Amino acid sequence: MAKRSDKSVLAVNVGNGLTRFGAFVGGELVGTWEASTPEHVTVDEARSQARAVLVDLLDGATPDGAILSCVVPSHTDAWFNALSAVAATRALVVGPGLKTGVRMRQDDPSGVGSDRVANVAAAQTLVGAPAIVVSLGTTTNIEVIDPSGAYLGGTIAPGLMLGVRALSGAAARLPLVELRAPSSVIGRNTREAMQSGVVLGEVASIDGLIDAISDELGCETPVVVCGHHAEIIVGLMRHEAMVEDALTLRGLAQIWYANRG
């Protein structure tokens, strides 16, 4: 049997917009890969994609294990079966019954998305407790870890792209704009005004929520930000924050090693 320090794992995070892969050897991230999440996926399609990822990230080697976080319920079985087929052991799926290292003080632990659990697990290792995790994706999620290390819950809001699409889709004269910060808060044309409202509005919302959460906790709290556009958002925030784009994948690998490593 391989030593724990030698074991390899493929971590897969299936999100509403993107599916991200991370290969780990001995707990160290050796590479990432991502693709758009399709509306439907078969076992064969998932297995083919997983094998392509393994060729790219692990030179085609069979990983000792695999772990899945999936927030698209119709994709879970296909990915579980595919990952179990390409790994040396049966894949793990983050959910009830799996040891995660996250102590819940949330009212409905079974309703917490597996990606949110992975983010909390990784943040605890990265910065300890208390901590605030901001995840930027289809939704903008904020997770809160209290000073004792327990997960309290957080906030869920529409993400940046949802904001842009909602504006463009609901108002016939508003275009679909690139997600970047304008040079000033006061937009001098429609595109800049939309970018200000969406991007700078997102930043103001995150900063405000961090203030409110810190007030509720009664202490200043380290902030970790992950997801698309994280560098842009952190560069505009008033609060200091650490960017860790692979946070979810690191949390998944951490959970796999805790259960199988």
Coordinates of C-alpha atoms in Angstrom, one line a residue:
M1 CA 0.0 0.0 0.0
A2 CA 1.3 3.5 -0.9
K3 CA 2.2 5.8 2.0
R4 CA -0.2 8.6 2.7
S5 CA 2.4 11.1 1.5
D6 CA 2.4 9.4 -1.9
K7 CA -1.3 9.0 -2.6
S8 CA -2.9 10.8 -5.5
V9 CA -6.5 12.0 -5.7
L10 CA -8.6 13.6 -8.4
A11 CA -11.0 16.2 -6.9
V12 CA -14.0 17.3 -9.0
N13 CA -16.3 20.2 -8.3
V14 CA -19.3 20.2 -10.6
G15 CA -20.9 23.7 -10.4
N16 CA -23.8 25.2 -12.3
G17 CA -21.6 27.0 -14.7
L18 CA -18.2 25.3 -14.5
T19 CA -16.8 21.9 -13.7
R20 CA -13.3 22.1 -12.1
F21 CA -10.8 19.4 -11.6
G22 CA -7.7 19.3 -9.3
A23 CA -5.0 16.6 -9.2
F24 CA -3.2 16.2 -5.8
V25 CA -0.2 14.0 -4.9
G26 CA 0.6 13.7 -1.3
G27 CA -1.8 16.5 -0.5
E28 CA -0.1 18.9 -2.9
L29 CA -2.0 20.4 -5.8
V30 CA -0.2 19.5 -9.0
G31 CA -2.6 21.0 -11.5
T32 CA -6.1 22.2 -12.3
W33 CA -8.4 21.9 -15.3
E34 CA -11.9 23.3 -16.0
A35 CA -14.7 23.0 -18.5
S36 CA -18.2 24.4 -18.9
T37 CA -20.9 22.3 -17.1
P38 CA -23.3 20.9 -19.8
E39 CA -27.0 20.7 -19.3
H40 CA -26.8 16.9 -19.4
V41 CA -24.0 14.4 -19.0
T42 CA -23.7 10.6 -19.4
V43 CA -21.4 8.3 -17.6
D44 CA -19.4 7.7 -20.8
E45 CA -19.0 11.5 -21.3
A46 CA -18.0 12.1 -17.7
R47 CA -15.5 9.2 -17.9
S48 CA -14.0 10.4 -21.1
Q49 CA -13.6 13.9 -19.7
A50 CA -12.0 12.5 -16.5
R51 CA -9.5 10.4 -18.5
A52 CA -8.6 13.5 -20.5
V53 CA -8.0 15.4 -17.3
L54 CA -5.8 12.6 -15.9
V55 CA -3.7 12.5 -19.1
D56 CA -3.1 16.3 -18.7
L57 CA -2.6 16.5 -15.0
L58 CA -1.2 13.1 -14.0
D59 CA 0.3 11.8 -17.2
G60 CA -2.5 9.3 -17.5
A61 CA -1.7 7.6 -14.2
T62 CA -4.6 6.1 -12.2
P63 CA -5.2 8.1 -9.1
D64 CA -5.5 6.3 -5.8
G65 CA -8.9 7.9 -5.3
A66 CA -11.4 10.6 -6.4
I67 CA -13.8 12.8 -4.6
L68 CA -16.8 14.7 -6.0
S69 CA -18.7 17.8 -5.1
C70 CA -21.8 18.3 -7.3
V71 CA -24.4 21.0 -7.0
V72 CA -26.2 19.7 -10.1
P73 CA -28.3 16.8 -8.8
S74 CA -28.9 15.2 -12.3
H75 CA -25.1 15.0 -12.8
T76 CA -24.1 13.3 -9.5
D77 CA -24.7 9.6 -10.5
A78 CA -22.9 10.0 -13.8
W79 CA -19.8 11.6 -12.2
F80 CA -19.8 9.2 -9.3
N81 CA -19.8 6.2 -11.6
A82 CA -17.2 7.8 -14.0
L83 CA -14.8 8.7 -11.2
S84 CA -15.2 5.3 -9.6
A85 CA -14.2 3.8 -12.9
V86 CA -11.1 5.8 -13.5
A87 CA -9.7 5.8 -9.9
A88 CA -8.2 2.8 -8.0
T89 CA -10.9 3.0 -5.3
R90 CA -14.6 3.9 -5.2
A91 CA -15.1 7.6 -5.4
L92 CA -16.3 9.7 -2.4
V93 CA -19.2 12.1 -2.7
V94 CA -19.4 15.0 -0.2
G95 CA -22.7 14.7 1.6
P96 CA -24.3 13.4 4.8
G97 CA -22.3 10.6 6.4
L98 CA -18.9 11.6 5.1
K99 CA -16.4 12.9 7.6
T100 CA -15.5 16.4 6.5
G101 CA -13.9 17.9 9.6
V102 CA -16.5 20.7 9.6
R103 CA -18.5 21.2 12.8
M104 CA -21.9 22.5 11.9
R105 CA -23.9 25.1 13.9
Q106 CA -26.1 25.7 10.8
D107 CA -29.8 25.0 11.3
D108 CA -30.1 22.6 8.3
P109 CA -26.7 20.9 7.7
S110 CA -28.1 18.6 5.1
G111 CA -29.1 21.5 2.9
V112 CA -25.6 23.1 2.7
G113 CA -24.0 22.7 -0.7
S114 CA -21.1 20.3 -0.8
D115 CA -18.9 23.0 -2.4
R116 CA -19.7 25.3 0.6
V117 CA -18.6 22.6 3.0
A118 CA -15.3 22.0 1.0
N119 CA -14.6 25.8 1.1
V120 CA -15.1 25.9 4.9
A121 CA -12.9 22.8 5.4
A122 CA -10.1 24.4 3.3
A123 CA -10.4 27.8 4.9
Q124 CA -10.1 26.4 8.4
T125 CA -6.8 24.8 7.4
L126 CA -5.6 27.9 5.6
V127 CA -6.4 30.7 8.1
G128 CA -7.9 29.0 11.1
A129 CA -10.9 30.5 12.9
P130 CA -12.8 32.7 12.8
A131 CA -12.9 33.2 9.0
I132 CA -15.1 34.5 6.3
V133 CA -15.1 32.8 2.9
V134 CA -16.3 34.6 -0.2
S135 CA -17.0 32.3 -3.2
L136 CA -17.7 33.9 -6.6
G137 CA -19.6 31.9 -9.2
T138 CA -23.1 31.5 -10.5
T139 CA -24.0 32.7 -7.0
T140 CA -21.9 34.8 -4.6
N141 CA -21.7 32.8 -1.4
I142 CA -20.3 34.0 1.9
E143 CA -19.5 31.4 4.6
V144 CA -18.9 32.2 8.3
I145 CA -16.7 30.2 10.7
D146 CA -17.0 31.3 14.3
P147 CA -14.0 31.8 16.7
S148 CA -14.5 28.2 18.0
G149 CA -14.1 26.8 14.5
A150 CA -17.8 26.0 13.9
Y151 CA -19.6 26.7 10.6
L152 CA -22.4 29.1 11.4
G153 CA -23.9 29.6 7.9
G154 CA -23.7 32.6 5.6
T155 CA -25.3 34.4 2.7
I156 CA -26.2 33.5 -0.9
A157 CA -26.8 36.1 -3.6
P158 CA -26.8 36.3 -7.4
G159 CA -23.4 36.2 -8.9
L160 CA -21.7 38.7 -11.2
M161 CA -22.7 37.0 -14.5
L162 CA -26.3 36.5 -13.3
G163 CA -26.4 40.2 -12.6
V164 CA -25.2 41.1 -16.1
R165 CA -27.5 38.6 -17.8
A166 CA -30.5 39.7 -15.7
L167 CA -30.0 43.4 -16.7
S168 CA -29.4 42.5 -20.4
G169 CA -32.3 40.0 -20.5
A170 CA -34.9 42.2 -18.8
A171 CA -34.1 45.5 -20.5
A172 CA -34.2 45.5 -24.3
R173 CA -31.8 48.4 -24.6
L174 CA -29.1 47.2 -22.2
P175 CA -26.2 45.2 -23.8
L176 CA -24.3 42.2 -22.4
V177 CA -21.2 43.8 -21.0
E178 CA -17.7 42.6 -20.1
L179 CA -17.2 42.0 -16.4
R180 CA -14.5 44.6 -15.5
A181 CA -14.4 47.7 -13.3
P182 CA -15.0 51.0 -14.9
S183 CA -12.5 53.9 -14.3
S184 CA -15.0 55.7 -12.1
V185 CA -18.2 54.9 -10.1
I186 CA -20.2 57.4 -12.3
G187 CA -20.5 55.6 -15.6
R188 CA -20.3 58.1 -18.5
N189 CA -22.1 55.7 -20.9
T190 CA -24.4 52.8 -20.6
R191 CA -21.7 50.1 -20.6
E192 CA -19.7 51.8 -17.9
A193 CA -22.9 52.4 -15.9
M194 CA -23.7 48.7 -16.0
Q195 CA -20.2 47.7 -15.1
S196 CA -20.2 50.1 -12.2
G197 CA -23.6 48.8 -11.0
V198 CA -22.7 45.2 -11.3
V199 CA -19.0 45.1 -10.5
L200 CA -18.7 47.9 -8.0
G201 CA -22.1 47.1 -6.6
E202 CA -20.9 43.6 -5.9
V203 CA -17.8 44.9 -4.2
A204 CA -19.9 47.3 -2.1
S205 CA -22.2 44.4 -1.1
I206 CA -19.4 42.1 -0.1
D207 CA -17.6 44.8 1.9
G208 CA -20.9 45.7 3.6
L209 CA -21.7 42.1 4.4
I210 CA -18.2 41.5 5.8
D211 CA -18.7 44.6 8.1
A212 CA -22.1 43.2 9.3
I213 CA -20.8 39.7 9.8
S214 CA -17.7 41.0 11.8
D215 CA -20.1 43.1 13.9
E216 CA -22.2 40.0 14.7
L217 CA -19.2 37.9 15.5
G218 CA -17.7 40.7 17.6
C219 CA -14.3 40.5 16.1
E220 CA -12.2 41.2 13.0
T221 CA -12.1 38.2 10.7
P222 CA -9.7 37.0 8.0
V223 CA -11.3 36.8 4.6
V224 CA -10.6 34.3 1.9
V225 CA -11.9 34.8 -1.7
C226 CA -12.2 32.2 -4.4
G227 CA -13.8 31.8 -7.8
H228 CA -13.9 33.6 -11.0
H229 CA -12.9 37.3 -11.0
A230 CA -11.6 36.9 -7.5
E231 CA -8.4 39.0 -8.2
I232 CA -10.5 41.8 -9.7
I233 CA -13.0 41.9 -6.8
V234 CA -10.3 41.7 -4.1
G235 CA -8.4 44.5 -5.8
L236 CA -11.4 46.7 -5.4
M237 CA -12.5 45.7 -1.8
R238 CA -11.9 47.9 1.3
H239 CA -11.1 44.8 3.3
E240 CA -7.9 42.9 3.0
A241 CA -8.5 39.4 1.6
M242 CA -6.5 36.3 0.5
V243 CA -7.2 35.0 -2.9
E244 CA -7.2 31.2 -3.2
D245 CA -8.8 30.2 -6.5
A246 CA -8.4 26.4 -5.8
L247 CA -10.0 26.6 -2.4
T248 CA -12.9 24.2 -3.1
L249 CA -10.6 21.7 -4.8
R250 CA -8.2 21.9 -1.8
G251 CA -11.1 21.3 0.6
L252 CA -12.2 18.3 -1.4
A253 CA -8.8 16.8 -1.4
Q254 CA -8.4 17.5 2.3
I255 CA -11.7 15.6 2.9
W256 CA -10.6 12.6 0.8
Y257 CA -7.3 12.3 2.7
A258 CA -9.1 12.5 6.0
N259 CA -11.4 9.6 5.0
R260 CA -9.1 7.5 2.8
G261 CA -5.5 8.8 3.1

